[in-house]
Amino acid sequence: MHRFFLSFVVIAVAITLVSLDAFAAERLIQVDRRSQVSRADLNFDTPATRDEEGMPVGNGRTGSLVWTSPSALKMQINRVDVHAMDSTTTSFQRADSDYGSVCGYVDINVAGGGEDVF
């Protein structure tokens, strides 16, 4: 019984020392998480003028690309479970490179005959 207790204490002390050493080593490595994550940032310096350049917005199932023309905000509504192409489609001018899951397009005209907004 005495040997069992002594073995238990030795193992507990060894585990404690190893874990303390691991925590100390972890503190020695300083990682700048902000700069690490910022490499994946999307930077839009000017409004996107083509749909391929649009800002993706969505929840993983339904989404949109948002871009602009000089007087309108344009959106392409997409859904993951819709594939609107087959061998007879005329929906897309470039069927081999356009998006195949478009549910619709929305254009919001924001200029009423005045200066261009974007």
XYZ file of N, CA and C in Angstrom:
354
model
N 0.823 -1.189 0.000
C 0.000 0.000 0.000
C 0.867 1.252 0.000
N 1.940 1.178 0.812
C 2.843 2.311 0.904
C 3.521 2.576 -0.452
N 3.907 1.508 -1.170
C 4.525 1.653 -2.489
C 3.547 2.270 -3.491
N 2.300 1.846 -3.451
C 1.277 2.384 -4.352
C 1.118 3.879 -4.128
N 1.036 4.287 -2.878
C 0.874 5.709 -2.558
C 2.100 6.495 -3.005
N 3.289 5.971 -2.753
C 4.519 6.642 -3.148
C 4.609 6.760 -4.677
N 4.230 5.713 -5.397
C 4.212 5.757 -6.867
C 3.231 6.807 -7.368
N 2.079 6.881 -6.757
C 1.066 7.862 -7.130
C 1.593 9.278 -6.938
N 2.255 9.541 -5.819
C 2.793 10.872 -5.540
C 3.883 11.227 -6.553
N 4.762 10.294 -6.855
C 5.836 10.549 -7.818
C 5.258 10.858 -9.196
N 4.270 10.105 -9.627
C 3.635 10.343 -10.931
C 2.928 11.693 -10.945
N 2.220 12.035 -9.885
C 1.518 13.316 -9.809
C 2.497 14.478 -9.867
N 3.605 14.382 -9.145
C 4.617 15.446 -9.167
C 5.232 15.559 -10.560
N 5.519 14.437 -11.208
C 6.104 14.457 -12.547
C 5.158 15.107 -13.549
N 3.881 14.763 -13.481
C 2.893 15.363 -14.387
C 2.795 16.859 -14.146
N 2.807 17.272 -12.890
C 2.731 18.692 -12.555
C 3.939 19.438 -13.105
N 5.134 18.894 -12.928
C 6.340 19.557 -13.425
C 6.354 19.651 -14.946
N 5.934 18.591 -15.608
C 5.886 18.608 -17.075
C 4.882 19.643 -17.564
N 3.716 19.707 -16.928
C 2.703 20.671 -17.361
C 3.150 22.097 -17.081
N 3.810 22.345 -15.951
C 4.325 23.685 -15.669
C 5.384 24.083 -16.686
N 6.241 23.150 -17.056
C 7.262 23.415 -18.057
C 6.628 23.734 -19.409
N 5.559 23.024 -19.768
C 4.861 23.273 -21.036
C 4.219 24.652 -21.031
N 3.609 25.047 -19.905
C 2.998 26.375 -19.819
C 4.055 27.467 -19.900
N 5.207 27.249 -19.266
C 6.283 28.235 -19.327
C 6.789 28.383 -20.754
N 6.939 27.279 -21.467
C 7.395 27.337 -22.853
C 6.361 28.019 -23.736
N 5.090 27.807 -23.436
C 4.040 28.425 -24.235
C 4.073 29.939 -24.089
N 4.402 30.419 -22.920
C 4.468 31.854 -22.701
C 5.668 32.482 -23.395
N 6.687 31.707 -23.691
C 7.860 32.240 -24.367
C 7.583 32.545 -25.831
N 6.633 31.869 -26.429
C 6.289 32.091 -27.833
C 5.165 33.117 -27.893
N 5.469 34.279 -28.427
C 4.474 35.336 -28.563
C 3.994 35.375 -30.011
N 2.722 35.165 -30.222
C 2.147 35.168 -31.561
C 1.239 36.382 -31.684
N 1.464 37.176 -32.716
C 0.613 38.330 -32.983
C -0.588 37.857 -33.802
N -1.649 37.504 -33.115
C -2.832 36.944 -33.780
C -3.469 37.942 -34.746
N -3.461 39.220 -34.403
C -4.077 40.225 -35.269
C -3.405 40.250 -36.640
N -2.086 40.267 -36.678
C -1.406 40.303 -37.978
C -1.510 38.959 -38.689
N -1.577 37.886 -37.936
C -1.702 36.564 -38.544
C -3.049 36.419 -39.249
N -4.117 36.864 -38.619
C -5.455 36.758 -39.195
C -5.668 37.813 -40.276
N -5.015 38.958 -40.170
C -5.244 40.040 -41.126
C -4.774 39.699 -42.535
N -3.985 38.652 -42.690
C -3.569 38.250 -44.040
C -4.753 37.775 -44.870
N -5.855 37.410 -44.233
C -7.038 36.939 -44.950
C -8.086 38.037 -45.120
N -7.761 39.275 -44.747
C -8.717 40.373 -44.873
C -9.025 40.668 -46.337
N -10.258 41.075 -46.596
C -10.655 41.552 -47.917
C -10.620 43.069 -47.878
N -9.843 43.687 -48.737
C -9.732 45.142 -48.780
C -10.346 45.648 -50.073
N -11.383 46.456 -49.940
C -12.049 47.046 -51.091
C -11.742 48.539 -51.085
N -10.776 48.967 -51.914
C -10.392 50.374 -51.978
C -11.363 51.190 -52.819
N -11.968 50.550 -53.810
C -12.936 51.212 -54.680
C -14.130 50.282 -54.839
N -15.270 50.823 -55.228
C -16.423 49.944 -55.447
C -16.145 48.944 -56.566
N -16.602 47.731 -56.384
C -16.447 46.700 -57.415
C -17.377 47.011 -58.571
N -16.856 46.922 -59.781
C -17.668 47.241 -60.961
C -18.073 46.008 -61.752
N -17.510 44.851 -61.432
C -17.865 43.602 -62.108
C -18.345 42.610 -61.069
N -19.232 41.713 -61.466
C -19.779 40.764 -60.499
C -18.709 39.849 -59.913
N -17.686 39.512 -60.688
C -16.630 38.641 -60.167
C -15.822 39.312 -59.069
N -15.837 40.649 -59.036
C -15.088 41.401 -58.035
C -15.939 41.734 -56.818
N -17.198 41.331 -56.833
C -18.127 41.733 -55.786
C -17.789 41.190 -54.412
N -18.339 41.856 -53.403
C -18.142 41.430 -52.026
C -19.086 40.278 -51.714
N -18.553 39.137 -51.276
C -19.434 38.015 -50.930
C -20.108 38.252 -49.588
N -21.410 38.053 -49.564
C -22.200 38.208 -48.349
C -23.114 36.997 -48.258
N -23.213 36.379 -47.095
C -24.111 35.239 -46.973
C -23.907 34.467 -45.698
N -24.656 33.375 -45.589
C -24.608 32.564 -44.373
C -24.140 31.139 -44.636
N -23.656 30.842 -45.821
C -23.193 29.502 -46.133
C -24.166 28.709 -46.974
N -25.419 29.034 -46.917
C -26.423 28.363 -47.739
C -26.966 29.324 -48.791
N -27.342 30.506 -48.387
C -27.810 31.538 -49.300
C -26.812 32.679 -49.252
N -26.448 33.201 -50.415
C -25.459 34.259 -50.439
C -25.662 35.192 -51.604
N -24.832 36.199 -51.649
C -24.924 37.192 -52.692
C -23.540 37.752 -52.974
N -23.347 38.173 -54.193
C -22.211 39.010 -54.538
C -22.765 40.407 -54.729
N -22.105 41.394 -54.171
C -22.574 42.776 -54.245
C -21.529 43.586 -55.001
N -21.968 44.313 -56.032
C -21.090 45.188 -56.784
C -21.885 46.388 -57.240
N -21.237 47.325 -57.942
C -21.899 48.574 -58.301
C -21.750 48.868 -59.787
N -22.639 49.718 -60.262
C -22.477 50.408 -61.536
C -22.486 51.892 -61.162
N -22.307 52.804 -62.102
C -22.281 54.214 -61.698
C -23.537 54.693 -60.967
N -24.678 54.064 -61.197
C -25.893 54.569 -60.554
C -26.707 53.493 -59.848
N -26.138 52.302 -59.636
C -26.932 51.228 -59.032
C -26.070 50.330 -58.154
N -26.721 49.763 -57.177
C -26.146 48.712 -56.352
C -26.692 47.404 -56.901
N -25.812 46.474 -57.253
C -26.234 45.236 -57.907
C -25.919 44.048 -57.016
N -26.821 43.071 -57.021
C -26.634 41.864 -56.230
C -27.000 40.644 -57.056
N -26.233 39.598 -56.882
C -26.526 38.309 -57.494
C -26.857 37.363 -56.349
N -28.090 36.879 -56.292
C -28.535 36.001 -55.215
C -28.212 34.558 -55.598
N -27.531 33.841 -54.710
C -27.114 32.459 -54.959
C -27.601 31.555 -53.839
N -27.714 30.295 -54.149
C -28.073 29.298 -53.142
C -27.317 28.014 -53.458
N -26.844 27.323 -52.424
C -25.979 26.165 -52.651
C -26.707 24.982 -53.257
N -28.010 24.868 -53.054
C -28.721 23.695 -53.554
C -29.438 23.953 -54.875
N -29.090 25.056 -55.561
C -29.672 25.365 -56.864
C -28.552 25.329 -57.897
N -28.756 24.562 -58.939
C -27.821 24.557 -60.058
C -28.662 24.772 -61.307
N -28.693 25.994 -61.786
C -29.632 26.392 -62.830
C -29.105 26.172 -64.239
N -28.274 25.190 -64.428
C -27.737 24.944 -65.764
C -27.945 23.497 -66.176
N -28.222 23.298 -67.438
C -28.157 21.981 -68.055
C -27.679 22.196 -69.485
N -27.784 21.223 -70.315
C -27.218 21.338 -71.659
C -27.970 22.325 -72.548
N -29.181 22.733 -72.157
C -29.959 23.633 -73.010
C -30.093 25.034 -72.437
N -29.388 25.356 -71.382
C -29.572 26.655 -70.743
C -29.081 27.801 -71.619
N -29.777 28.899 -71.550
C -29.341 30.149 -72.169
C -29.274 31.242 -71.111
N -29.200 30.834 -69.850
C -29.202 31.793 -68.750
C -27.908 32.581 -68.653
N -26.817 32.005 -69.100
C -25.524 32.632 -68.912
C -24.813 32.758 -70.245
N -24.200 33.914 -70.459
C -23.517 34.151 -71.726
C -22.296 33.248 -71.863
N -21.601 33.033 -70.770
C -20.407 32.182 -70.780
C -20.683 31.017 -69.845
N -21.386 30.032 -70.313
C -21.842 28.932 -69.452
C -20.696 28.157 -68.823
N -19.531 28.183 -69.440
C -18.410 27.434 -68.869
C -17.706 28.182 -67.744
N -17.943 29.485 -67.599
C -17.236 30.236 -66.565
C -18.154 31.039 -65.647
N -19.427 31.197 -65.989
C -20.337 31.935 -65.111
C -20.801 31.061 -63.961
N -21.396 31.700 -62.989
C -21.910 30.971 -61.835
C -23.130 30.160 -62.234
N -23.244 28.944 -61.733
C -24.342 28.074 -62.103
C -25.422 27.975 -61.056
N -25.335 28.737 -59.986
C -26.330 28.614 -58.923
C -27.044 29.932 -58.666
N -27.213 30.715 -59.698
C -27.862 32.015 -59.545
C -29.360 31.834 -59.441
N -29.939 32.373 -58.379
C -31.395 32.369 -58.233
C -31.997 33.640 -58.804
N -31.227 34.711 -58.842
C -31.752 35.948 -59.383
C -30.768 37.089 -59.244
N -31.095 38.169 -59.906
C -30.316 39.394 -59.835
C -31.203 40.493 -59.283
N -30.627 41.369 -58.480
C -31.350 42.516 -57.935
C -30.526 43.756 -58.239
N -31.132 44.742 -58.876
C -30.492 46.033 -59.126
C -31.271 47.099 -58.380
N -30.578 47.871 -57.576
C -31.208 48.969 -56.843
C -30.637 50.262 -57.407
N -31.449 50.988 -58.173
C -31.012 52.256 -58.743
C -31.077 53.323 -57.665
N -29.930 53.965 -57.419
C -29.858 54.940 -56.335
C -29.666 56.362 -56.835
N -29.657 56.560 -58.129
C -29.523 57.903 -58.682
C -30.771 58.233 -59.474
N -31.312 59.383 -59.235
C -32.520 59.800 -59.941
C -32.235 60.829 -61.002
N -31.351 60.525 -61.936
C -31.052 61.455 -63.012
C -29.998 62.475 -62.640
N -29.451 62.375 -61.435
C -28.409 63.308 -61.009
C -27.031 62.749 -61.294
N -26.088 63.163 -60.463
C -24.720 62.686 -60.626
C -24.622 61.207 -60.279
N -23.599 60.564 -60.837
C -23.361 59.161 -60.518
C -23.010 59.015 -59.045
N -23.561 57.999 -58.422
C -23.350 57.783 -56.998
C -22.022 57.090 -56.741
N -21.696 56.104 -57.557
C -20.479 55.323 -57.319
C -19.396 55.690 -58.294
